[in-house]
Amino acid sequence: MYCIKCGNLIPETRLKALPTAKTCVHCSQAQRVAGFPLITGKTEYSALQILSQADAQQLHKMGARRGTGASTYMKREKRN
């Protein structure tokens, strides 16, 4: 099957995952999302939070920050 937008061949793996796909991954308008498990008990994961790719990257950067306080990660112009 070929993409209805660009005419390139849609990979078999995409068609297996999404049999109704009419576009290739590049032409798809669906946004990429990321899921993070939410801990609701002491050690239990019972929900999944879905975020946009941009929000997921921001959250990942904030989780990797070093120092104390939220202002450690904020850009200089936001602190003023």
PDB file of N, CA, C and O in Angstrom:
ATOM      1  N   MET A   1       0.843  -1.164   0.000  1.00  0.00           N
ATOM      2  CA  MET A   1       0.000   0.000   0.000  1.00  0.00           C
ATOM      3  C   MET A   1       0.899   1.242   0.000  1.00  0.00           C
ATOM      4  O   MET A   1       1.935   1.272   0.636  1.00  0.00           O
ATOM      5  N   TYR A   2       0.437   2.273  -0.692  1.00  0.00           N
ATOM      6  CA  TYR A   2       1.209   3.504  -0.819  1.00  0.00           C
ATOM      7  C   TYR A   2       0.537   4.660  -0.080  1.00  0.00           C
ATOM      8  O   TYR A   2      -0.682   4.720   0.029  1.00  0.00           O
ATOM      9  N   CYS A   3       1.363   5.573   0.403  1.00  0.00           N
ATOM     10  CA  CYS A   3       0.897   6.750   1.131  1.00  0.00           C
ATOM     11  C   CYS A   3       0.054   7.619   0.199  1.00  0.00           C
ATOM     12  O   CYS A   3       0.444   7.886  -0.936  1.00  0.00           O
ATOM     13  N   ILE A   4      -1.101   8.080   0.690  1.00  0.00           N
ATOM     14  CA  ILE A   4      -1.980   8.904  -0.145  1.00  0.00           C
ATOM     15  C   ILE A   4      -1.473  10.332  -0.286  1.00  0.00           C
ATOM     16  O   ILE A   4      -1.938  11.073  -1.140  1.00  0.00           O
ATOM     17  N   LYS A   5      -0.491  10.739   0.546  1.00  0.00           N
ATOM     18  CA  LYS A   5       0.034  12.103   0.461  1.00  0.00           C
ATOM     19  C   LYS A   5       1.297  12.200  -0.380  1.00  0.00           C
ATOM     20  O   LYS A   5       1.403  13.055  -1.244  1.00  0.00           O
ATOM     21  N   CYS A   6       2.274  11.324  -0.099  1.00  0.00           N
ATOM     22  CA  CYS A   6       3.556  11.431  -0.801  1.00  0.00           C
ATOM     23  C   CYS A   6       3.772  10.345  -1.849  1.00  0.00           C
ATOM     24  O   CYS A   6       4.647  10.465  -2.689  1.00  0.00           O
ATOM     25  N   GLY A   7       2.997   9.278  -1.791  1.00  0.00           N
ATOM     26  CA  GLY A   7       3.119   8.206  -2.775  1.00  0.00           C
ATOM     27  C   GLY A   7       4.172   7.166  -2.449  1.00  0.00           C
ATOM     28  O   GLY A   7       4.342   6.200  -3.195  1.00  0.00           O
ATOM     29  N   ASN A   8       4.886   7.325  -1.332  1.00  0.00           N
ATOM     30  CA  ASN A   8       5.893   6.333  -0.938  1.00  0.00           C
ATOM     31  C   ASN A   8       5.216   5.093  -0.370  1.00  0.00           C
ATOM     32  O   ASN A   8       4.090   5.153   0.139  1.00  0.00           O
ATOM     33  N   LEU A   9       5.935   3.987  -0.423  1.00  0.00           N
ATOM     34  CA  LEU A   9       5.433   2.726   0.104  1.00  0.00           C
ATOM     35  C   LEU A   9       5.327   2.800   1.626  1.00  0.00           C
ATOM     36  O   LEU A   9       6.251   3.256   2.302  1.00  0.00           O
ATOM     37  N   ILE A  10       4.196   2.376   2.184  1.00  0.00           N
ATOM     38  CA  ILE A  10       4.009   2.327   3.634  1.00  0.00           C
ATOM     39  C   ILE A  10       4.636   1.021   4.117  1.00  0.00           C
ATOM     40  O   ILE A  10       4.298  -0.045   3.614  1.00  0.00           O
ATOM     41  N   PRO A  11       5.571   1.076   5.074  1.00  0.00           N
ATOM     42  CA  PRO A  11       6.242  -0.138   5.551  1.00  0.00           C
ATOM     43  C   PRO A  11       5.259  -1.161   6.110  1.00  0.00           C
ATOM     44  O   PRO A  11       4.232  -0.815   6.696  1.00  0.00           O
ATOM     45  N   GLU A  12       5.589  -2.440   5.921  1.00  0.00           N
ATOM     46  CA  GLU A  12       4.735  -3.530   6.398  1.00  0.00           C
ATOM     47  C   GLU A  12       4.522  -3.463   7.909  1.00  0.00           C
ATOM     48  O   GLU A  12       3.428  -3.761   8.395  1.00  0.00           O
ATOM     49  N   THR A  13       5.568  -3.084   8.626  1.00  0.00           N
ATOM     50  CA  THR A  13       5.450  -3.018  10.092  1.00  0.00           C
ATOM     51  C   THR A  13       4.413  -1.986  10.518  1.00  0.00           C
ATOM     52  O   THR A  13       3.694  -2.197  11.490  1.00  0.00           O
ATOM     53  N   ARG A  14       4.319  -0.868   9.796  1.00  0.00           N
ATOM     54  CA  ARG A  14       3.299   0.144  10.117  1.00  0.00           C
ATOM     55  C   ARG A  14       1.910  -0.414   9.829  1.00  0.00           C
ATOM     56  O   ARG A  14       0.977  -0.216  10.607  1.00  0.00           O
ATOM     57  N   LEU A  15       1.778  -1.122   8.732  1.00  0.00           N
ATOM     58  CA  LEU A  15       0.473  -1.689   8.385  1.00  0.00           C
ATOM     59  C   LEU A  15       0.063  -2.794   9.349  1.00  0.00           C
ATOM     60  O   LEU A  15      -1.128  -2.990   9.599  1.00  0.00           O
ATOM     61  N   LYS A  16       1.043  -3.521   9.902  1.00  0.00           N
ATOM     62  CA  LYS A  16       0.706  -4.543  10.900  1.00  0.00           C
ATOM     63  C   LYS A  16       0.214  -3.877  12.182  1.00  0.00           C
ATOM     64  O   LYS A  16      -0.727  -4.333  12.808  1.00  0.00           O
ATOM     65  N   ALA A  17       0.877  -2.788  12.566  1.00  0.00           N
ATOM     66  CA  ALA A  17       0.495  -2.082  13.791  1.00  0.00           C
ATOM     67  C   ALA A  17      -0.795  -1.293  13.615  1.00  0.00           C
ATOM     68  O   ALA A  17      -1.592  -1.169  14.539  1.00  0.00           O
ATOM     69  N   LEU A  18      -0.997  -0.749  12.426  1.00  0.00           N
ATOM     70  CA  LEU A  18      -2.159   0.082  12.140  1.00  0.00           C
ATOM     71  C   LEU A  18      -2.699  -0.296  10.757  1.00  0.00           C
ATOM     72  O   LEU A  18      -2.380   0.350   9.753  1.00  0.00           O
ATOM     73  N   PRO A  19      -3.497  -1.354  10.679  1.00  0.00           N
ATOM     74  CA  PRO A  19      -3.951  -1.878   9.375  1.00  0.00           C
ATOM     75  C   PRO A  19      -4.728  -0.876   8.522  1.00  0.00           C
ATOM     76  O   PRO A  19      -4.749  -0.992   7.303  1.00  0.00           O
ATOM     77  N   THR A  20      -5.314   0.139   9.131  1.00  0.00           N
ATOM     78  CA  THR A  20      -6.100   1.112   8.364  1.00  0.00           C
ATOM     79  C   THR A  20      -5.290   2.328   7.933  1.00  0.00           C
ATOM     80  O   THR A  20      -5.844   3.288   7.406  1.00  0.00           O
ATOM     81  N   ALA A  21      -3.967   2.286   8.149  1.00  0.00           N
ATOM     82  CA  ALA A  21      -3.113   3.437   7.818  1.00  0.00           C
ATOM     83  C   ALA A  21      -3.163   3.736   6.326  1.00  0.00           C
ATOM     84  O   ALA A  21      -3.054   2.851   5.493  1.00  0.00           O
ATOM     85  N   LYS A  22      -3.346   4.997   6.008  1.00  0.00           N
ATOM     86  CA  LYS A  22      -3.357   5.436   4.614  1.00  0.00           C
ATOM     87  C   LYS A  22      -2.174   6.350   4.310  1.00  0.00           C
ATOM     88  O   LYS A  22      -1.966   6.744   3.182  1.00  0.00           O
ATOM     89  N   THR A  23      -1.410   6.706   5.370  1.00  0.00           N
ATOM     90  CA  THR A  23      -0.247   7.573   5.192  1.00  0.00           C
ATOM     91  C   THR A  23       0.977   6.929   5.835  1.00  0.00           C
ATOM     92  O   THR A  23       0.854   6.115   6.747  1.00  0.00           O
ATOM     93  N   CYS A  24       2.153   7.341   5.372  1.00  0.00           N
ATOM     94  CA  CYS A  24       3.397   6.881   5.988  1.00  0.00           C
ATOM     95  C   CYS A  24       3.596   7.638   7.300  1.00  0.00           C
ATOM     96  O   CYS A  24       2.872   8.590   7.586  1.00  0.00           O
ATOM     97  N   VAL A  25       4.583   7.241   8.071  1.00  0.00           N
ATOM     98  CA  VAL A  25       4.838   7.883   9.363  1.00  0.00           C
ATOM     99  C   VAL A  25       5.172   9.358   9.165  1.00  0.00           C
ATOM    100  O   VAL A  25       4.703  10.220   9.907  1.00  0.00           O
ATOM    101  N   HIS A  26       5.970   9.657   8.154  1.00  0.00           N
ATOM    102  CA  HIS A  26       6.391  11.042   7.912  1.00  0.00           C
ATOM    103  C   HIS A  26       5.193  11.948   7.607  1.00  0.00           C
ATOM    104  O   HIS A  26       5.145  13.091   8.046  1.00  0.00           O
ATOM    105  N   CYS A  27       4.229  11.458   6.864  1.00  0.00           N
ATOM    106  CA  CYS A  27       3.075  12.271   6.473  1.00  0.00           C
ATOM    107  C   CYS A  27       1.929  12.228   7.482  1.00  0.00           C
ATOM    108  O   CYS A  27       0.979  12.992   7.360  1.00  0.00           O
ATOM    109  N   SER A  28       2.017  11.364   8.457  1.00  0.00           N
ATOM    110  CA  SER A  28       0.955  11.233   9.442  1.00  0.00           C
ATOM    111  C   SER A  28       0.806  12.516  10.234  1.00  0.00           C
ATOM    112  O   SER A  28       1.779  13.159  10.605  1.00  0.00           O
ATOM    113  N   GLN A  29      -0.427  12.916  10.506  1.00  0.00           N
ATOM    114  CA  GLN A  29      -0.675  14.125  11.273  1.00  0.00           C
ATOM    115  C   GLN A  29      -0.843  13.836  12.753  1.00  0.00           C
ATOM    116  O   GLN A  29      -1.003  14.748  13.542  1.00  0.00           O
ATOM    117  N   ALA A  30      -0.804  12.582  13.129  1.00  0.00           N
ATOM    118  CA  ALA A  30      -0.923  12.233  14.542  1.00  0.00           C
ATOM    119  C   ALA A  30       0.329  12.668  15.271  1.00  0.00           C
ATOM    120  O   ALA A  30       1.437  12.455  14.807  1.00  0.00           O
ATOM    121  N   GLN A  31       0.158  13.313  16.414  1.00  0.00           N
ATOM    122  CA  GLN A  31       1.294  13.758  17.197  1.00  0.00           C
ATOM    123  C   GLN A  31       1.858  12.597  17.995  1.00  0.00           C
ATOM    124  O   GLN A  31       1.128  11.713  18.433  1.00  0.00           O
ATOM    125  N   ARG A  32       3.156  12.636  18.178  1.00  0.00           N
ATOM    126  CA  ARG A  32       3.778  11.622  19.012  1.00  0.00           C
ATOM    127  C   ARG A  32       3.485  11.960  20.463  1.00  0.00           C
ATOM    128  O   ARG A  32       3.468  13.115  20.855  1.00  0.00           O
ATOM    129  N   VAL A  33       3.242  10.925  21.225  1.00  0.00           N
ATOM    130  CA  VAL A  33       2.941  11.123  22.635  1.00  0.00           C
ATOM    131  C   VAL A  33       3.837  10.221  23.469  1.00  0.00           C
ATOM    132  O   VAL A  33       4.445   9.288  22.963  1.00  0.00           O
ATOM    133  N   ALA A  34       3.916  10.509  24.732  1.00  0.00           N
ATOM    134  CA  ALA A  34       4.679   9.696  25.661  1.00  0.00           C
ATOM    135  C   ALA A  34       3.797   9.388  26.860  1.00  0.00           C
ATOM    136  O   ALA A  34       2.971  10.205  27.247  1.00  0.00           O
ATOM    137  N   GLY A  35       3.968   8.226  27.427  1.00  0.00           N
ATOM    138  CA  GLY A  35       3.195   7.836  28.595  1.00  0.00           C
ATOM    139  C   GLY A  35       4.099   7.631  29.791  1.00  0.00           C
ATOM    140  O   GLY A  35       5.188   7.083  29.659  1.00  0.00           O
ATOM    141  N   PHE A  36       3.659   8.115  30.932  1.00  0.00           N
ATOM    142  CA  PHE A  36       4.397   7.940  32.172  1.00  0.00           C
ATOM    143  C   PHE A  36       3.481   7.270  33.181  1.00  0.00           C
ATOM    144  O   PHE A  36       2.362   7.728  33.404  1.00  0.00           O
ATOM    145  N   PRO A  37       3.945   6.185  33.814  1.00  0.00           N
ATOM    146  CA  PRO A  37       3.114   5.556  34.841  1.00  0.00           C
ATOM    147  C   PRO A  37       3.019   6.444  36.069  1.00  0.00           C
ATOM    148  O   PRO A  37       3.992   7.094  36.448  1.00  0.00           O
ATOM    149  N   LEU A  38       1.850   6.498  36.643  1.00  0.00           N
ATOM    150  CA  LEU A  38       1.627   7.295  37.857  1.00  0.00           C
ATOM    151  C   LEU A  38       1.560   6.352  39.054  1.00  0.00           C
ATOM    152  O   LEU A  38       0.872   5.346  39.019  1.00  0.00           O
ATOM    153  N   ILE A  39       2.279   6.685  40.093  1.00  0.00           N
ATOM    154  CA  ILE A  39       2.257   5.881  41.307  1.00  0.00           C
ATOM    155  C   ILE A  39       1.131   6.417  42.184  1.00  0.00           C
ATOM    156  O   ILE A  39       1.135   7.582  42.565  1.00  0.00           O
ATOM    157  N   THR A  40       0.172   5.563  42.471  1.00  0.00           N
ATOM    158  CA  THR A  40      -0.959   6.019  43.279  1.00  0.00           C
ATOM    159  C   THR A  40      -0.899   5.490  44.703  1.00  0.00           C
ATOM    160  O   THR A  40      -1.507   6.047  45.591  1.00  0.00           O
ATOM    161  N   GLY A  41      -0.178   4.412  44.917  1.00  0.00           N
ATOM    162  CA  GLY A  41       0.018   3.887  46.268  1.00  0.00           C
ATOM    163  C   GLY A  41       1.487   4.018  46.619  1.00  0.00           C
ATOM    164  O   GLY A  41       2.212   4.789  45.992  1.00  0.00           O
ATOM    165  N   LYS A  42       1.935   3.245  47.579  1.00  0.00           N
ATOM    166  CA  LYS A  42       3.355   3.314  47.936  1.00  0.00           C
ATOM    167  C   LYS A  42       4.231   2.765  46.819  1.00  0.00           C
ATOM    168  O   LYS A  42       5.292   3.299  46.540  1.00  0.00           O
ATOM    169  N   THR A  43       3.798   1.690  46.198  1.00  0.00           N
ATOM    170  CA  THR A  43       4.603   1.076  45.140  1.00  0.00           C
ATOM    171  C   THR A  43       3.773   0.625  43.947  1.00  0.00           C
ATOM    172  O   THR A  43       4.255  -0.098  43.099  1.00  0.00           O
ATOM    173  N   GLU A  44       2.517   1.039  43.881  1.00  0.00           N
ATOM    174  CA  GLU A  44       1.631   0.561  42.831  1.00  0.00           C
ATOM    175  C   GLU A  44       1.475   1.580  41.711  1.00  0.00           C
ATOM    176  O   GLU A  44       1.306   2.770  41.958  1.00  0.00           O
ATOM    177  N   TYR A  45       1.531   1.081  40.496  1.00  0.00           N
ATOM    178  CA  TYR A  45       1.245   1.897  39.320  1.00  0.00           C
ATOM    179  C   TYR A  45      -0.177   1.567  38.903  1.00  0.00           C
ATOM    180  O   TYR A  45      -0.492   0.435  38.604  1.00  0.00           O
ATOM    181  N   SER A  46      -1.052   2.548  38.902  1.00  0.00           N
ATOM    182  CA  SER A  46      -2.424   2.227  38.539  1.00  0.00           C
ATOM    183  C   SER A  46      -2.977   3.119  37.440  1.00  0.00           C
ATOM    184  O   SER A  46      -4.115   2.968  37.044  1.00  0.00           O
ATOM    185  N   ALA A  47      -2.180   4.050  36.953  1.00  0.00           N
ATOM    186  CA  ALA A  47      -2.664   4.932  35.896  1.00  0.00           C
ATOM    187  C   ALA A  47      -1.503   5.281  34.974  1.00  0.00           C
ATOM    188  O   ALA A  47      -0.340   5.159  35.337  1.00  0.00           O
ATOM    189  N   LEU A  48      -1.842   5.710  33.781  1.00  0.00           N
ATOM    190  CA  LEU A  48      -0.851   6.118  32.799  1.00  0.00           C
ATOM    191  C   LEU A  48      -1.185   7.535  32.353  1.00  0.00           C
ATOM    192  O   LEU A  48      -2.302   7.807  31.922  1.00  0.00           O
ATOM    193  N   GLN A  49      -0.239   8.439  32.500  1.00  0.00           N
ATOM    194  CA  GLN A  49      -0.441   9.822  32.078  1.00  0.00           C
ATOM    195  C   GLN A  49       0.132   9.981  30.672  1.00  0.00           C
ATOM    196  O   GLN A  49       1.275   9.645  30.419  1.00  0.00           O
ATOM    197  N   ILE A  50      -0.669  10.484  29.745  1.00  0.00           N
ATOM    198  CA  ILE A  50      -0.248  10.688  28.364  1.00  0.00           C
ATOM    199  C   ILE A  50       0.115  12.150  28.172  1.00  0.00           C
ATOM    200  O   ILE A  50      -0.661  13.039  28.503  1.00  0.00           O
ATOM    201  N   LEU A  51       1.306  12.392  27.628  1.00  0.00           N
ATOM    202  CA  LEU A  51       1.796  13.745  27.393  1.00  0.00           C
ATOM    203  C   LEU A  51       2.217  13.896  25.946  1.00  0.00           C
ATOM    204  O   LEU A  51       2.572  12.930  25.294  1.00  0.00           O
ATOM    205  N   SER A  52       2.229  15.126  25.468  1.00  0.00           N
ATOM    206  CA  SER A  52       2.785  15.384  24.143  1.00  0.00           C
ATOM    207  C   SER A  52       4.290  15.160  24.204  1.00  0.00           C
ATOM    208  O   SER A  52       4.887  15.152  25.278  1.00  0.00           O
ATOM    209  N   GLN A  53       4.912  14.975  23.061  1.00  0.00           N
ATOM    210  CA  GLN A  53       6.345  14.732  23.027  1.00  0.00           C
ATOM    211  C   GLN A  53       7.128  15.905  23.625  1.00  0.00           C
ATOM    212  O   GLN A  53       8.080  15.710  24.352  1.00  0.00           O
ATOM    213  N   ALA A  54       6.695  17.127  23.339  1.00  0.00           N
ATOM    214  CA  ALA A  54       7.382  18.308  23.872  1.00  0.00           C
ATOM    215  C   ALA A  54       7.284  18.353  25.396  1.00  0.00           C
ATOM    216  O   ALA A  54       8.271  18.630  26.087  1.00  0.00           O
ATOM    217  N   ASP A  55       6.093  18.080  25.942  1.00  0.00           N
ATOM    218  CA  ASP A  55       5.927  18.075  27.390  1.00  0.00           C
ATOM    219  C   ASP A  55       6.736  16.960  28.035  1.00  0.00           C
ATOM    220  O   ASP A  55       7.285  17.118  29.117  1.00  0.00           O
ATOM    221  N   ALA A  56       6.818  15.805  27.366  1.00  0.00           N
ATOM    222  CA  ALA A  56       7.591  14.682  27.891  1.00  0.00           C
ATOM    223  C   ALA A  56       9.075  15.030  27.953  1.00  0.00           C
ATOM    224  O   ALA A  56       9.755  14.706  28.924  1.00  0.00           O
ATOM    225  N   GLN A  57       9.579  15.718  26.935  1.00  0.00           N
ATOM    226  CA  GLN A  57      10.984  16.116  26.940  1.00  0.00           C
ATOM    227  C   GLN A  57      11.254  17.115  28.062  1.00  0.00           C
ATOM    228  O   GLN A  57      12.272  17.040  28.738  1.00  0.00           O
ATOM    229  N   GLN A  58      10.342  18.053  28.259  1.00  0.00           N
ATOM    230  CA  GLN A  58      10.483  19.042  29.330  1.00  0.00           C
ATOM    231  C   GLN A  58      10.484  18.346  30.686  1.00  0.00           C
ATOM    232  O   GLN A  58      11.303  18.658  31.549  1.00  0.00           O
ATOM    233  N   LEU A  59       9.586  17.400  30.885  1.00  0.00           N
ATOM    234  CA  LEU A  59       9.509  16.667  32.139  1.00  0.00           C
ATOM    235  C   LEU A  59      10.773  15.857  32.375  1.00  0.00           C
ATOM    236  O   LEU A  59      11.292  15.795  33.482  1.00  0.00           O
ATOM    237  N   HIS A  60      11.301  15.256  31.314  1.00  0.00           N
ATOM    238  CA  HIS A  60      12.530  14.480  31.425  1.00  0.00           C
ATOM    239  C   HIS A  60      13.699  15.379  31.836  1.00  0.00           C
ATOM    240  O   HIS A  60      14.497  15.028  32.698  1.00  0.00           O
ATOM    241  N   LYS A  61      13.791  16.567  31.236  1.00  0.00           N
ATOM    242  CA  LYS A  61      14.856  17.511  31.590  1.00  0.00           C
ATOM    243  C   LYS A  61      14.731  17.948  33.041  1.00  0.00           C
ATOM    244  O   LYS A  61      15.714  18.060  33.755  1.00  0.00           O
ATOM    245  N   MET A  62      13.514  18.206  33.483  1.00  0.00           N
ATOM    246  CA  MET A  62      13.307  18.645  34.863  1.00  0.00           C
ATOM    247  C   MET A  62      13.662  17.535  35.845  1.00  0.00           C
ATOM    248  O   MET A  62      14.192  17.797  36.921  1.00  0.00           O
ATOM    249  N   GLY A  63      13.399  16.288  35.468  1.00  0.00           N
ATOM    250  CA  GLY A  63      13.746  15.168  36.339  1.00  0.00           C
ATOM    251  C   GLY A  63      15.236  14.953  36.449  1.00  0.00           C
ATOM    252  O   GLY A  63      15.733  14.426  37.436  1.00  0.00           O
ATOM    253  N   ALA A  64      15.980  15.379  35.439  1.00  0.00           N
ATOM    254  CA  ALA A  64      17.427  15.184  35.425  1.00  0.00           C
ATOM    255  C   ALA A  64      18.185  16.354  36.036  1.00  0.00           C
ATOM    256  O   ALA A  64      19.404  16.311  36.136  1.00  0.00           O
ATOM    257  N   ARG A  65      17.481  17.393  36.456  1.00  0.00           N
ATOM    258  CA  ARG A  65      18.170  18.579  36.976  1.00  0.00           C
ATOM    259  C   ARG A  65      18.834  18.283  38.317  1.00  0.00           C
ATOM    260  O   ARG A  65      18.439  17.387  39.046  1.00  0.00           O
ATOM    261  N   ARG A  66      19.808  19.081  38.615  1.00  0.00           N
ATOM    262  CA  ARG A  66      20.527  18.955  39.885  1.00  0.00           C
ATOM    263  C   ARG A  66      20.357  20.246  40.669  1.00  0.00           C
ATOM    264  O   ARG A  66      20.227  21.316  40.094  1.00  0.00           O
ATOM    265  N   GLY A  67      20.352  20.165  41.958  1.00  0.00           N
ATOM    266  CA  GLY A  67      20.202  21.352  42.781  1.00  0.00           C
ATOM    267  C   GLY A  67      18.895  21.306  43.536  1.00  0.00           C
ATOM    268  O   GLY A  67      18.167  20.330  43.511  1.00  0.00           O
ATOM    269  N   THR A  68      18.574  22.394  44.198  1.00  0.00           N
ATOM    270  CA  THR A  68      17.344  22.438  44.983  1.00  0.00           C
ATOM    271  C   THR A  68      16.437  23.531  44.467  1.00  0.00           C
ATOM    272  O   THR A  68      16.898  24.548  43.958  1.00  0.00           O
ATOM    273  N   GLY A  69      15.179  23.320  44.580  1.00  0.00           N
ATOM    274  CA  GLY A  69      14.194  24.328  44.193  1.00  0.00           C
ATOM    275  C   GLY A  69      13.868  24.309  42.714  1.00  0.00           C
ATOM    276  O   GLY A  69      14.659  23.900  41.885  1.00  0.00           O
ATOM    277  N   ALA A  70      12.688  24.765  42.397  1.00  0.00           N
ATOM    278  CA  ALA A  70      12.226  24.787  41.013  1.00  0.00           C
ATOM    279  C   ALA A  70      12.987  25.804  40.182  1.00  0.00           C
ATOM    280  O   ALA A  70      13.124  25.650  38.980  1.00  0.00           O
ATOM    281  N   SER A  71      13.510  26.839  40.810  1.00  0.00           N
ATOM    282  CA  SER A  71      14.186  27.890  40.056  1.00  0.00           C
ATOM    283  C   SER A  71      15.507  27.421  39.470  1.00  0.00           C
ATOM    284  O   SER A  71      16.074  28.079  38.608  1.00  0.00           O
ATOM    285  N   THR A  72      16.009  26.275  39.903  1.00  0.00           N
ATOM    286  CA  THR A  72      17.267  25.758  39.381  1.00  0.00           C
ATOM    287  C   THR A  72      17.163  25.485  37.885  1.00  0.00           C
ATOM    288  O   THR A  72      18.114  25.660  37.146  1.00  0.00           O
ATOM    289  N   TYR A  73      16.000  25.054  37.451  1.00  0.00           N
ATOM    290  CA  TYR A  73      15.820  24.693  36.052  1.00  0.00           C
ATOM    291  C   TYR A  73      15.350  25.864  35.189  1.00  0.00           C
ATOM    292  O   TYR A  73      15.535  25.876  34.003  1.00  0.00           O
ATOM    293  N   MET A  74      14.748  26.860  35.812  1.00  0.00           N
ATOM    294  CA  MET A  74      14.163  27.953  35.051  1.00  0.00           C
ATOM    295  C   MET A  74      15.235  28.740  34.292  1.00  0.00           C
ATOM    296  O   MET A  74      16.363  28.896  34.771  1.00  0.00           O
ATOM    297  N   LYS A  75      14.874  29.219  33.131  1.00  0.00           N
ATOM    298  CA  LYS A  75      15.789  30.037  32.354  1.00  0.00           C
ATOM    299  C   LYS A  75      15.972  31.396  33.033  1.00  0.00           C
ATOM    300  O   LYS A  75      15.092  31.863  33.756  1.00  0.00           O
ATOM    301  N   ARG A  76      17.093  32.024  32.780  1.00  0.00           N
ATOM    302  CA  ARG A  76      17.416  33.291  33.444  1.00  0.00           C
ATOM    303  C   ARG A  76      16.345  34.343  33.206  1.00  0.00           C
ATOM    304  O   ARG A  76      15.930  35.042  34.114  1.00  0.00           O
ATOM    305  N   GLU A  77      15.826  34.457  31.986  1.00  0.00           N
ATOM    306  CA  GLU A  77      14.830  35.493  31.710  1.00  0.00           C
ATOM    307  C   GLU A  77      13.508  35.257  32.429  1.00  0.00           C
ATOM    308  O   GLU A  77      12.760  36.162  32.688  1.00  0.00           O
ATOM    309  N   LYS A  78      13.202  33.991  32.780  1.00  0.00           N
ATOM    310  CA  LYS A  78      11.970  33.711  33.498  1.00  0.00           C
ATOM    311  C   LYS A  78      12.090  34.067  34.975  1.00  0.00           C
ATOM    312  O   LYS A  78      11.109  34.323  35.633  1.00  0.00           O
ATOM    313  N   ARG A  79      13.301  34.054  35.517  1.00  0.00           N
ATOM    314  CA  ARG A  79      13.499  34.353  36.940  1.00  0.00           C
ATOM    315  C   ARG A  79      13.328  35.823  37.255  1.00  0.00           C
ATOM    316  O   ARG A  79      13.002  36.195  38.357  1.00  0.00           O
ATOM    317  N   ASN A  80      13.591  36.678  36.304  1.00  0.00           N
ATOM    318  CA  ASN A  80      13.538  38.123  36.547  1.00  0.00           C
ATOM    319  C   ASN A  80      12.147  38.636  36.637  1.00  0.00           C
ATOM    320  O   ASN A  80      11.182  38.314  36.322  1.00  0.00           O
TER     321      ASN A  80
END
